[in-house]
Coordinates of C-alpha atoms and ligand atoms in Angstrom, one line a residue:
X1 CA 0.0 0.0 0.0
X2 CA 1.7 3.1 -1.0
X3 CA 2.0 6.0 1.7
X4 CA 2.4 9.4 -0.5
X5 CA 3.5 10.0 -3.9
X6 CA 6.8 12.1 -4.9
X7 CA 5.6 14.5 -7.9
X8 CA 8.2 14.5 -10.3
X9 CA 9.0 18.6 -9.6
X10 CA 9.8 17.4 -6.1
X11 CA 11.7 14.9 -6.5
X12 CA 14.0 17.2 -9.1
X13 CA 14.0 19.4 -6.1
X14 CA 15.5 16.9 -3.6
X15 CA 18.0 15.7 -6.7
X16 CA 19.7 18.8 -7.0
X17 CA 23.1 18.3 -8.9
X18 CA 23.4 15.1 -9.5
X19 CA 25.2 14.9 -12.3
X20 CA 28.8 13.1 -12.0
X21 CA 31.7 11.8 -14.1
X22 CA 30.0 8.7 -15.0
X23 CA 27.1 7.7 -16.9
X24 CA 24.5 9.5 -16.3
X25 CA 21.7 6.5 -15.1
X26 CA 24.3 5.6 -12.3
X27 CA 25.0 9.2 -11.2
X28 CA 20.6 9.6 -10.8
X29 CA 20.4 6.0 -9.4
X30 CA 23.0 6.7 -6.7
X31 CA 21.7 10.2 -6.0
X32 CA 18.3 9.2 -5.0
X33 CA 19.8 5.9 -3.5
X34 CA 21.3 8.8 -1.5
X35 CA 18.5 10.4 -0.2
X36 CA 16.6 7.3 0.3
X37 CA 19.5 6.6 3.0
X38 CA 19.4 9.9 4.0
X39 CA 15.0 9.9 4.8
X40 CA 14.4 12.4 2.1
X41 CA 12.6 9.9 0.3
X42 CA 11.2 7.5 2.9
X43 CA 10.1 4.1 2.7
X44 CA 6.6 3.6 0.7
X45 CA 6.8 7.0 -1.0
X46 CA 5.7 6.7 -4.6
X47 CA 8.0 7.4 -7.3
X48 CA 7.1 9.7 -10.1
X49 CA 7.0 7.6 -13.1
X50 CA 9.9 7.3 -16.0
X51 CA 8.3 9.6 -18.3
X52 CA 7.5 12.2 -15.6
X53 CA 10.7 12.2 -14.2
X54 CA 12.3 12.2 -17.6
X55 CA 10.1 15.4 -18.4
X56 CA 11.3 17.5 -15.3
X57 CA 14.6 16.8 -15.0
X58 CA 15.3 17.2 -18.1
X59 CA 17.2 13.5 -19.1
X60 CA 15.8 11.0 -21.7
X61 CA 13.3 8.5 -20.7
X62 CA 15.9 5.7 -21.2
X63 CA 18.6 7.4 -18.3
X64 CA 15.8 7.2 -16.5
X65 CA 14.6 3.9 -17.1
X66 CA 18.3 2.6 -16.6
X67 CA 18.2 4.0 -13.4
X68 CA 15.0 3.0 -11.7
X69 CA 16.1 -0.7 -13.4
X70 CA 19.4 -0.1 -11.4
X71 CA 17.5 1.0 -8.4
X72 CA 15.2 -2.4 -8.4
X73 CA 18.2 -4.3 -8.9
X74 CA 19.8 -2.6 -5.8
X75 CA 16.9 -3.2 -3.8
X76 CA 15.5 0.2 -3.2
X77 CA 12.9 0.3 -6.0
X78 CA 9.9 -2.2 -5.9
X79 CA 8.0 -1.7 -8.7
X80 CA 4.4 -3.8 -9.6
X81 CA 3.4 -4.2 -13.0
X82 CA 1.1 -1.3 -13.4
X83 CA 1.5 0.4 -10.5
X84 CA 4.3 3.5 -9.6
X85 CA 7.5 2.3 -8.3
X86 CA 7.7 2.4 -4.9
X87 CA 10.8 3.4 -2.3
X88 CA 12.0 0.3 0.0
X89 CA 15.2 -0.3 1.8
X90 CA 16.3 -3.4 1.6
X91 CA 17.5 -5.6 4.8
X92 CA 20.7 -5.1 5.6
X93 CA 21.4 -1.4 3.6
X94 CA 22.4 -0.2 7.1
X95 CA 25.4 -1.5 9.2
X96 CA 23.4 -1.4 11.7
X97 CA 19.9 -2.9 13.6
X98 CA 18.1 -4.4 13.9
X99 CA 18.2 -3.8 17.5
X100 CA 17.8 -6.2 20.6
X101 CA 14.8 -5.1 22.6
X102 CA 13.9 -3.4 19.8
X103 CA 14.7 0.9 18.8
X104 CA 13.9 2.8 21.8
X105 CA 16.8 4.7 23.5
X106 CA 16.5 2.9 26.9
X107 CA 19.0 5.2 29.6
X108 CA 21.3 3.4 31.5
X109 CA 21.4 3.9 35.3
X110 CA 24.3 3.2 36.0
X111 CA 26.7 3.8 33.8
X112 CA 30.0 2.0 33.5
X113 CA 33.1 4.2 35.6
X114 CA 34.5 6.3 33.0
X115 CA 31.7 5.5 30.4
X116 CA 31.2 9.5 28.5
X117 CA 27.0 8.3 28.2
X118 CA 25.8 10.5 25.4
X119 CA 22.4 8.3 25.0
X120 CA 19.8 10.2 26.6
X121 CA 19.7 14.1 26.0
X122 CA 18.8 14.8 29.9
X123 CA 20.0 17.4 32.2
X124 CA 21.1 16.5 36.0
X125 CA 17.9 18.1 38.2
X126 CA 18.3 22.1 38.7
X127 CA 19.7 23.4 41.8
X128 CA 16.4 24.2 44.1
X129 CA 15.3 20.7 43.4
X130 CA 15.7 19.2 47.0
X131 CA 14.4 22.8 48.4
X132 CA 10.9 22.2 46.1
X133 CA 10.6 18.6 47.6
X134 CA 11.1 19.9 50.6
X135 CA 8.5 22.4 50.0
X136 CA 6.1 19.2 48.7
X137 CA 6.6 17.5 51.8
X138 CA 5.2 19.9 53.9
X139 CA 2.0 20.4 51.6
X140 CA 1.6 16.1 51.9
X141 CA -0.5 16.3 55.1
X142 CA -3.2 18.0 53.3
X143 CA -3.7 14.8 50.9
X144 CA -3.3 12.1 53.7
X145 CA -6.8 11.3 55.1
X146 CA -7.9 10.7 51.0
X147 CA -6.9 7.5 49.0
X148 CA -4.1 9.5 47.5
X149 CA -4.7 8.3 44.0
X150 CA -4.8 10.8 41.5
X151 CA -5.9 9.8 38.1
X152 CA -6.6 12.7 36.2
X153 CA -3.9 14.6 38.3
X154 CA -3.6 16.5 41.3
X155 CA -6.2 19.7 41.4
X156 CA -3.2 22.2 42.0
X157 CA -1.1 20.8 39.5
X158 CA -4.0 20.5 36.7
X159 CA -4.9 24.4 37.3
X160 CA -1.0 25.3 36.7
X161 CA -0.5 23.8 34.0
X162 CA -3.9 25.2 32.8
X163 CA -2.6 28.6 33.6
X164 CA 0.5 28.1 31.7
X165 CA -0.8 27.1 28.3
X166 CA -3.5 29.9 28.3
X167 CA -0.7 32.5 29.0
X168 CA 0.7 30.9 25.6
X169 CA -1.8 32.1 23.5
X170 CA -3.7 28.6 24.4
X171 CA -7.2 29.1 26.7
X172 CA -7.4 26.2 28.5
X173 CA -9.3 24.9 31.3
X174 CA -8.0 22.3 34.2
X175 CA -10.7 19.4 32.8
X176 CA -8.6 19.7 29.9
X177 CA -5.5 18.5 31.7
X178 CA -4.5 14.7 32.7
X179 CA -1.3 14.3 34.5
X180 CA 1.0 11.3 33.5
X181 CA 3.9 9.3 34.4
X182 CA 6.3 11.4 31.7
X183 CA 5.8 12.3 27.7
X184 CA 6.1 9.2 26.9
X185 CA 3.4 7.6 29.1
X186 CA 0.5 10.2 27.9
X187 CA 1.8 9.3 24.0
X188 CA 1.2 5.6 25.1
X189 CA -2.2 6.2 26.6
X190 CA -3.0 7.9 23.4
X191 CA -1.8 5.2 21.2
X192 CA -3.9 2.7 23.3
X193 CA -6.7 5.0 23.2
X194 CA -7.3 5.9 19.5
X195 CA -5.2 3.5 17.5
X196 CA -5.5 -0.2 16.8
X197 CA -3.5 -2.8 15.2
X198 CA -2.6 -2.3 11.3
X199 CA -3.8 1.5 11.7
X200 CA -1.3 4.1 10.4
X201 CA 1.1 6.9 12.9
X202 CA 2.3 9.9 10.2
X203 CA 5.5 10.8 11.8
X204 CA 8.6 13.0 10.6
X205 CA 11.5 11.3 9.5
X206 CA 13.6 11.4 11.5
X207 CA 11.8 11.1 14.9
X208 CA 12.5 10.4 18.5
X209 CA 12.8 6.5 18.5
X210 CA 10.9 5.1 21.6
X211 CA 7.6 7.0 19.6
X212 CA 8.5 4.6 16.9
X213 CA 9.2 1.6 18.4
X214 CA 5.7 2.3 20.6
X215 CA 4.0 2.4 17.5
X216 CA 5.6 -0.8 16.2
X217 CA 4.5 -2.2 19.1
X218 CA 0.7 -1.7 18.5
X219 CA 1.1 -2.9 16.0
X220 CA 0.9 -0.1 13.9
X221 CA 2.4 1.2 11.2
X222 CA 4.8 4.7 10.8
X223 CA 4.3 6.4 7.9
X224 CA 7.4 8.9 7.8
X225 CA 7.5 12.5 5.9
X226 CA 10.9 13.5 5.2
X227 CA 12.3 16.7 6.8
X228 CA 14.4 18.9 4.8
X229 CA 17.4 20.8 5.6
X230 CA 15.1 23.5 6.7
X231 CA 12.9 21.4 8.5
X232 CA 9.3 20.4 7.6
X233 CA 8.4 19.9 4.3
X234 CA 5.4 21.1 4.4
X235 CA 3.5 20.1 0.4
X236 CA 4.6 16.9 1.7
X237 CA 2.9 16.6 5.2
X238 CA -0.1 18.0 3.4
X239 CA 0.0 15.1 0.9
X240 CA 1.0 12.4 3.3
X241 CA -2.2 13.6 5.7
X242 CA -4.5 13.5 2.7
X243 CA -3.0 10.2 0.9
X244 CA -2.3 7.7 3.7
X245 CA -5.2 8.4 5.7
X246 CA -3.5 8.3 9.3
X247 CA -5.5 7.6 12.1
X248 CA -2.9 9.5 13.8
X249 CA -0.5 12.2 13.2
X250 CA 2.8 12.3 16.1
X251 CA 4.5 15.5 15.5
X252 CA 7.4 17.6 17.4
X253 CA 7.3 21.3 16.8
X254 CA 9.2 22.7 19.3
X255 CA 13.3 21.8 19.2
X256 CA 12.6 18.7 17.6
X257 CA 14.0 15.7 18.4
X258 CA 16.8 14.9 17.1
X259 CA 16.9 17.8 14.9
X260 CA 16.3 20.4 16.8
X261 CA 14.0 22.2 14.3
X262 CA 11.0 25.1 15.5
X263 CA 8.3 24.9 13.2
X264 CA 6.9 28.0 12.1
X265 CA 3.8 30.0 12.9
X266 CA 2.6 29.4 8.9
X267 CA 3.5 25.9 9.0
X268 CA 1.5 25.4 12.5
X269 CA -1.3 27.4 10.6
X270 CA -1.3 24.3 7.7
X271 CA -0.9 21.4 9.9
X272 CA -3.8 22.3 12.3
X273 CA -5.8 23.1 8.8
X274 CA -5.0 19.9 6.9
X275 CA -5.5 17.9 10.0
X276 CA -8.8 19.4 10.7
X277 CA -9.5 18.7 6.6
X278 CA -8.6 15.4 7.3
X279 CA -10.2 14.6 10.7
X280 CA -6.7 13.3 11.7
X281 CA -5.8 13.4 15.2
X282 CA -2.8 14.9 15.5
X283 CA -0.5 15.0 18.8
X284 CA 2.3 17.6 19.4
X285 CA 4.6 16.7 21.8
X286 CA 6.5 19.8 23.3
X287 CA 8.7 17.7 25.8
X288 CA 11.2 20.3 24.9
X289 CA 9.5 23.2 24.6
X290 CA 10.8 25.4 27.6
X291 CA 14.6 24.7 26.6
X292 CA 14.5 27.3 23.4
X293 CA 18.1 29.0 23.9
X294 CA 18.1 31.6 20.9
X295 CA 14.3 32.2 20.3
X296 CA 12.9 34.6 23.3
X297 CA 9.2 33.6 22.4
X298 CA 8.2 30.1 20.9
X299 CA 5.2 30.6 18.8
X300 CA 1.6 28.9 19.9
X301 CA 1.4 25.8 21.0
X302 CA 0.1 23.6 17.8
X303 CA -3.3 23.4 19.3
X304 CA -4.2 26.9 19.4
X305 CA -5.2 26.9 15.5
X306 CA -7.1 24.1 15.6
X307 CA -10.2 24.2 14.1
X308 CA -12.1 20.8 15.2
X309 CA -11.0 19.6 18.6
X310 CA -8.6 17.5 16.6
X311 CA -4.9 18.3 18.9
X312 CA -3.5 16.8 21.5
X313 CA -0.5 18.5 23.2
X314 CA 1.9 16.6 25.8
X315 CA 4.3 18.0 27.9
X316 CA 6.8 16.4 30.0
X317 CA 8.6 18.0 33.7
X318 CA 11.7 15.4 32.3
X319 CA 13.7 18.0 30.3
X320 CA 13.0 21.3 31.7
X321 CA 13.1 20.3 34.9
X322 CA 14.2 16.4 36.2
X323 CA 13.7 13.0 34.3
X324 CA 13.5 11.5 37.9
X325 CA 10.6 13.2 38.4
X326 CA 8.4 11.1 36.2
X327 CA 5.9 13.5 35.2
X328 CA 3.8 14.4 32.4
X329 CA 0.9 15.6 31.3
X330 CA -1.5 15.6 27.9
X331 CA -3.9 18.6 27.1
X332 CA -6.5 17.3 25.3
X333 CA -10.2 18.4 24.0
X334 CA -12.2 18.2 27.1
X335 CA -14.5 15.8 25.2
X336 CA -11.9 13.2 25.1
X337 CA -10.5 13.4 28.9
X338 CA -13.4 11.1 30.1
X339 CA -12.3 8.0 27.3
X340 CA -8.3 8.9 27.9
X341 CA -9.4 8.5 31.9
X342 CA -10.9 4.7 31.2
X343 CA -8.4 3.9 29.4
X344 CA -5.7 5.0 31.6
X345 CA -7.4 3.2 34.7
X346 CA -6.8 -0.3 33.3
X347 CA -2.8 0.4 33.8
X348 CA -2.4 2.9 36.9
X349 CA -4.7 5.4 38.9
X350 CA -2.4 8.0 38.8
X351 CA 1.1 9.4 39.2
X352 CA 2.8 10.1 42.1
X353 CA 1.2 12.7 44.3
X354 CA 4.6 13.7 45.9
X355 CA 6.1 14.1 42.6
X356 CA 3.2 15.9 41.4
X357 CA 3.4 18.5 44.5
X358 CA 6.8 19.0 43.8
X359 CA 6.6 19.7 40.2
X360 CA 3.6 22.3 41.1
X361 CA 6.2 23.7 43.7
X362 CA 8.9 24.2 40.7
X363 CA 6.2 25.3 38.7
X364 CA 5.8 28.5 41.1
X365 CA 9.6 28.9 40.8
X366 CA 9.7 28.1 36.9
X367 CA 11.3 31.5 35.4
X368 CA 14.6 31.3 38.3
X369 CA 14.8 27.6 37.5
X370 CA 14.8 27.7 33.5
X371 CA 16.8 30.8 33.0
X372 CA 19.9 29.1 35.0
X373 CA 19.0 25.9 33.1
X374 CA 19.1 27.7 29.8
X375 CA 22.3 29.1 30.3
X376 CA 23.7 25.5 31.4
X377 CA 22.6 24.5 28.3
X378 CA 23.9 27.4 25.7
X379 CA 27.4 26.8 27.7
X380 CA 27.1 23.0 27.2
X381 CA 26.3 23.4 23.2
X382 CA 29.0 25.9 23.2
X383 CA 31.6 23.5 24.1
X384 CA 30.4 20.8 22.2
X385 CA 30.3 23.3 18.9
X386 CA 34.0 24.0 19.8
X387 CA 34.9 20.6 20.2
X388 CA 33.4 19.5 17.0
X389 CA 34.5 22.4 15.3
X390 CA 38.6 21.4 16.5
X391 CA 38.2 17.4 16.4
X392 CA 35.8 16.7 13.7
X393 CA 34.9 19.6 11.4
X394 CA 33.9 17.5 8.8
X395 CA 30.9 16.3 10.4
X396 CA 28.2 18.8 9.7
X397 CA 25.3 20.3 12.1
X398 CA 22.8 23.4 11.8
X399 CA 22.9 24.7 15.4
X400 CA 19.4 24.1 16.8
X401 CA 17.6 27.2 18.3
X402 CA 17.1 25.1 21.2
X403 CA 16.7 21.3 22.5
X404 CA 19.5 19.4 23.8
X405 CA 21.4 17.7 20.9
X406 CA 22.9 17.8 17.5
X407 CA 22.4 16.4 14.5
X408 CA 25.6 15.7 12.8
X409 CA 25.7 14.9 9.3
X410 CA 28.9 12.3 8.8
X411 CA 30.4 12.3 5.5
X412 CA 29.3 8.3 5.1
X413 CA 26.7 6.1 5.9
X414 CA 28.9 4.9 9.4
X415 CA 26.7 5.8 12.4
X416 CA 26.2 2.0 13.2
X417 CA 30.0 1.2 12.9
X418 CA 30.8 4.6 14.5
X419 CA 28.6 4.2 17.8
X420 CA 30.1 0.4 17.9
X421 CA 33.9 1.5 18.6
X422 CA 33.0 4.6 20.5
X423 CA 31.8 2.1 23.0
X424 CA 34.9 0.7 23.3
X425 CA 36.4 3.8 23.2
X426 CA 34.6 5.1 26.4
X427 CA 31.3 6.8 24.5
X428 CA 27.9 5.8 24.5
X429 CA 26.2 7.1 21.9
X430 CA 22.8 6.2 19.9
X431 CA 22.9 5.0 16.0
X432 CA 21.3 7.6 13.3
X433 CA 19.3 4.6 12.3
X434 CA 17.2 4.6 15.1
X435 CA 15.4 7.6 14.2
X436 CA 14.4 6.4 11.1
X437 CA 12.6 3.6 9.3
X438 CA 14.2 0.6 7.8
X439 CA 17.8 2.2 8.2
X440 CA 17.4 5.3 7.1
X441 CA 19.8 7.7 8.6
X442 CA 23.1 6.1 8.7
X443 CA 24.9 9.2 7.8
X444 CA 23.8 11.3 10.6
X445 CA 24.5 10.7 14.5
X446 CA 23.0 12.4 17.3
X447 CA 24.8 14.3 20.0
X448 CA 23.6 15.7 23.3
X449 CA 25.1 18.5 24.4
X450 CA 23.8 17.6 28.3
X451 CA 27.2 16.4 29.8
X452 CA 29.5 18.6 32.4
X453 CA 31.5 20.5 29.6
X454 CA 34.6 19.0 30.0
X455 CA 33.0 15.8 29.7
X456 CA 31.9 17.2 26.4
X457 CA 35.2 17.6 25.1
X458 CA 36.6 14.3 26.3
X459 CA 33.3 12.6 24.5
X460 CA 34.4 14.3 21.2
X461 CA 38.4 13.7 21.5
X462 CA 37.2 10.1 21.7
X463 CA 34.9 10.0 19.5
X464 CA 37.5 11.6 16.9
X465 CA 39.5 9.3 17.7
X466 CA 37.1 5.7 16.6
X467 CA 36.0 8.2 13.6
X468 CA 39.9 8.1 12.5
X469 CA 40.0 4.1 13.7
X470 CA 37.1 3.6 11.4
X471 CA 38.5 5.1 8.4
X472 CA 41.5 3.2 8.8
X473 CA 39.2 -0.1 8.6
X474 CA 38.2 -0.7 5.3
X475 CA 35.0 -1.4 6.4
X476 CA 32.7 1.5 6.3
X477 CA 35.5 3.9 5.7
X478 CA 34.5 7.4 5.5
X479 CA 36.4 8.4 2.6
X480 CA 35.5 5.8 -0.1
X481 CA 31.9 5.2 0.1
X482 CA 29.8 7.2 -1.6
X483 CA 26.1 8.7 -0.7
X484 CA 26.0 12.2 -0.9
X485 CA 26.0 12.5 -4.7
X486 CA 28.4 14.8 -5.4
X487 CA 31.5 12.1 -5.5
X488 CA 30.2 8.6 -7.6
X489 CA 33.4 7.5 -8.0
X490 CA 32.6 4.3 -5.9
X491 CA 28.9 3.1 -7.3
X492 CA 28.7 -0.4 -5.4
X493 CA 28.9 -0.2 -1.8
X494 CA 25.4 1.9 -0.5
X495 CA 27.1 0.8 3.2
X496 CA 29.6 -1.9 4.1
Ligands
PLP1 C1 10.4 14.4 22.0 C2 10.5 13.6 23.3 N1 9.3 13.2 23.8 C3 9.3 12.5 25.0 C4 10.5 12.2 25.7 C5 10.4 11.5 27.0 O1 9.7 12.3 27.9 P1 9.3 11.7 29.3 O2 10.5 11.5 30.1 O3 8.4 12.8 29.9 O4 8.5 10.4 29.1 C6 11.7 12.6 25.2 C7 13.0 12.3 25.8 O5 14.0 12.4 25.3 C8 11.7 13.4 23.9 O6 12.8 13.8 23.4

């Protein structure tokens, strides 16, 4: 079943110069091999046909025919008699995956001694965290004589958070609030709510991976929509909402994960406007929303231009304030609170009230506690820029506006090989791959930039130092194998 179809015009777009030394079918074959690696054109995207193509590019029919034939023959073409060629990557095109236990990023808690672990883009809890427990404690008494379950959330906490999205442009009420166990847990109660097995998830490609692997585990089906250089595409999230019929759309607008992108007031304005077209439910998740570093005001939350009750927003304390926390919360349509509430109940009654009262408490204290957490961070990416910029400046990043990591662009498709000897080089790290589908992505890495900062520098000097191990290898060495297009001196290997 095909997902969303390339128009010819944009896939000449995404070519660019393609043209190499070599014949010209190879050069176009390994190009969009390229940028099928790469996410641009995902898995299940339909191929404009020969004659199209031919017509925009401009290239005879038979360069193009050669091509796509190539393509088939390469795996990443599969083509039915009378139907449009569709995009596939074929087992194995990545080094690495597939993963035991599956994609999600699961932290370690205890990291080996000396292990630099670069896995989870989390900050250590903000000074004034014992204070606000403190602070918690003393409000406890009050709850005691109930049951102390709380499965919508604890009235203060509900109100807050209430408070907070209306002073964001959002009017909100507190029977519009649940409170969860983290980000995560309010994306899984959704996911349990609304969609069944075989049902499809639009998601951007790339994504944050435990989303994908949750909808895997359904079972349901990702339908990815590339992201460009300059972040959402947005013809093409129109095209994907209105050809592959989601049930459900997972987006991150603010400091995307892992590519740190904001999306734009226009292109908030056309999401909530196809997605009301469509009748898809669409979920925002703003888990990083409060880390913004070089924007002073991040635009409306996703839901405020919503048109038909069709938005779900979650929100997490994990990032702007402590993972250990464990809470989150969803802001839904008050309509659907009730049937998120009996779902919920099957699985737990509600989070932790003492956690709960001490997010409320940090809540009051919110503006001291970010703006010394925002300049942790600008430090922290500061020092990680450097150190990329002195060890590795051939890995290439746009530095995000906000978020916690980069996404580094590698000159070949290594990330699997690469994250395998940092490991034994002291770094943990998480594969490209695992923000993708079918092993896209294997020319990109992730980097957090929320160690200490000279823990930061250490991470890259190591990591500089597998990168130069694994060129000397000849597997996966980063100067003979070809994606990017602009070099097709070495057609065969797509990755070692
Ligand atoms: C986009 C995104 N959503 C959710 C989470 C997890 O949030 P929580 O700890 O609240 O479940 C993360 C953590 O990295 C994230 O990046």
């Amino acid at each position: 079943m095909v997902d969303r179809s390339a128009s010819a015009t944009y896939v000449v777009r995404l070519l660019g110069s393609w043209r190499g030394a070599g014949p010209s079918y190879r050069a176009l074959a390994e190009r969009i091999r390229a940028l099928v690696l790469d996410g641009r054109l995902p898995p299940g995207t339909r191929m404009p046909s020969e004659r199209e193509l031919a017509r925009a590019l401009p290239a005879s029919r038979t360069t193009v025919a050669a091509a796509y034939a190539l393509l088939r023959e390469w795996g990443f073409l599969a083509s039915r008699r009378g139907a449009a060629s569709r995009v596939v990557i074929p087992p194995g095109a990545g080094t690495g995956g597939p993963y035991p236990g599956g994609g999600a990023i699961v932290p370690v808690s205890d990291p080996d001694g000396g292990v630099l672990d670069m896995c989870a883009a989390a900050l250590p809890a903000p000074p004034g965290l014992a204070e606000a427990v403190d602070a918690a404690t003393r409000a406890l008494p009050a709850y005691l004589g109930g049951h102390g379950y709380t499965p919508l959330g604890a009235p203060g906490l509900r109100e807050l958070l209430a408070q907070r999205y209306s002073a964001r442009g959002l009017p909100t009420t507190p029977d519009q609030i649940l409170v969860t166990g983290g980000a995560l847990q309010a994306f899984g109660l959704i996911l349990r709510t609304f969609v069944s097995p075989g049902d499809r998830v639009l998601v951007e490609h790339p994504t944050y991976p435990n989303v994908l692997e949750a909808v895997r585990q359904v079972p349901a089906r990702a339908v990815p929509v590339p992201f460009g250089p300059d972040g959402w595409d947005i013809a093409m999230l129109e095209a994907t909402f209105r050809q592959a019929a989601p049930r459900l759309a997972y987006l991150v607008p603010e400091f995307h994960n892992p590519t740190g992108s904001l999306m734009p007031e226009a292109t908030r304005e056309r999401v909530a406007a196809v997605a009301a077209r469509t009748r898809t439910l669409t979920v925002a998740d703003e888990t990083l929303v409060d880390l913004s570093l070089d924007v002073d005001q991040t635009p409306p939350p996703l839901a405020a231009y919503d048109r038909s009750d069709r938005i779900l927003l979650i929100g997490s304390a994990s990032k702007c304030f402590w993972g250990g926390l464990g809470v989150g919360w969803l802001r839904a349509p008050a309509s659907l609170v009730p049937t998120l509430l009996r779902v919920r109940a099957v699985t737990d009654l509600g989070t932790s009230l003492l956690s709960q009262l001490t997010v409320a408490e940090l809540l009051a204290r919110e503006a001291a506690i970010l703006a010394e957490r925002r300049a942790l961070v600008r430090a922290r990416r500061a020092s990680l820029a450097a150190a990329l910029a002195q060890h590795l400046p051939q890995w290439r990043f746009t530095m995000p506006a906000g978020g916690l990591s980069l996404w580094c662009e590698l000159e070949a498709p290594v990330s699997s090989t690469l994250v395998a000897l940092a490991r034994q080089h002291g770094v943990r790290l998480v594969e490209g791959p695992r923000f993708g589908l079918d092993g896209a992505f294997e020319r990109f890495i992730r980097l957090p930039y929320t160690l200490a900062e000279a823990d930061l520098t250490r991470a890259v000097e190591r990591l500089a130092m597998s990168y130069t191990a694994l060129a000397s290898t000849t597997a996966g060495a980063p100067d003979t194998t070809v994606t990017t297009g602009r070099a097709t001196s070495d057609p065969t290997p797509v990755v070692t």
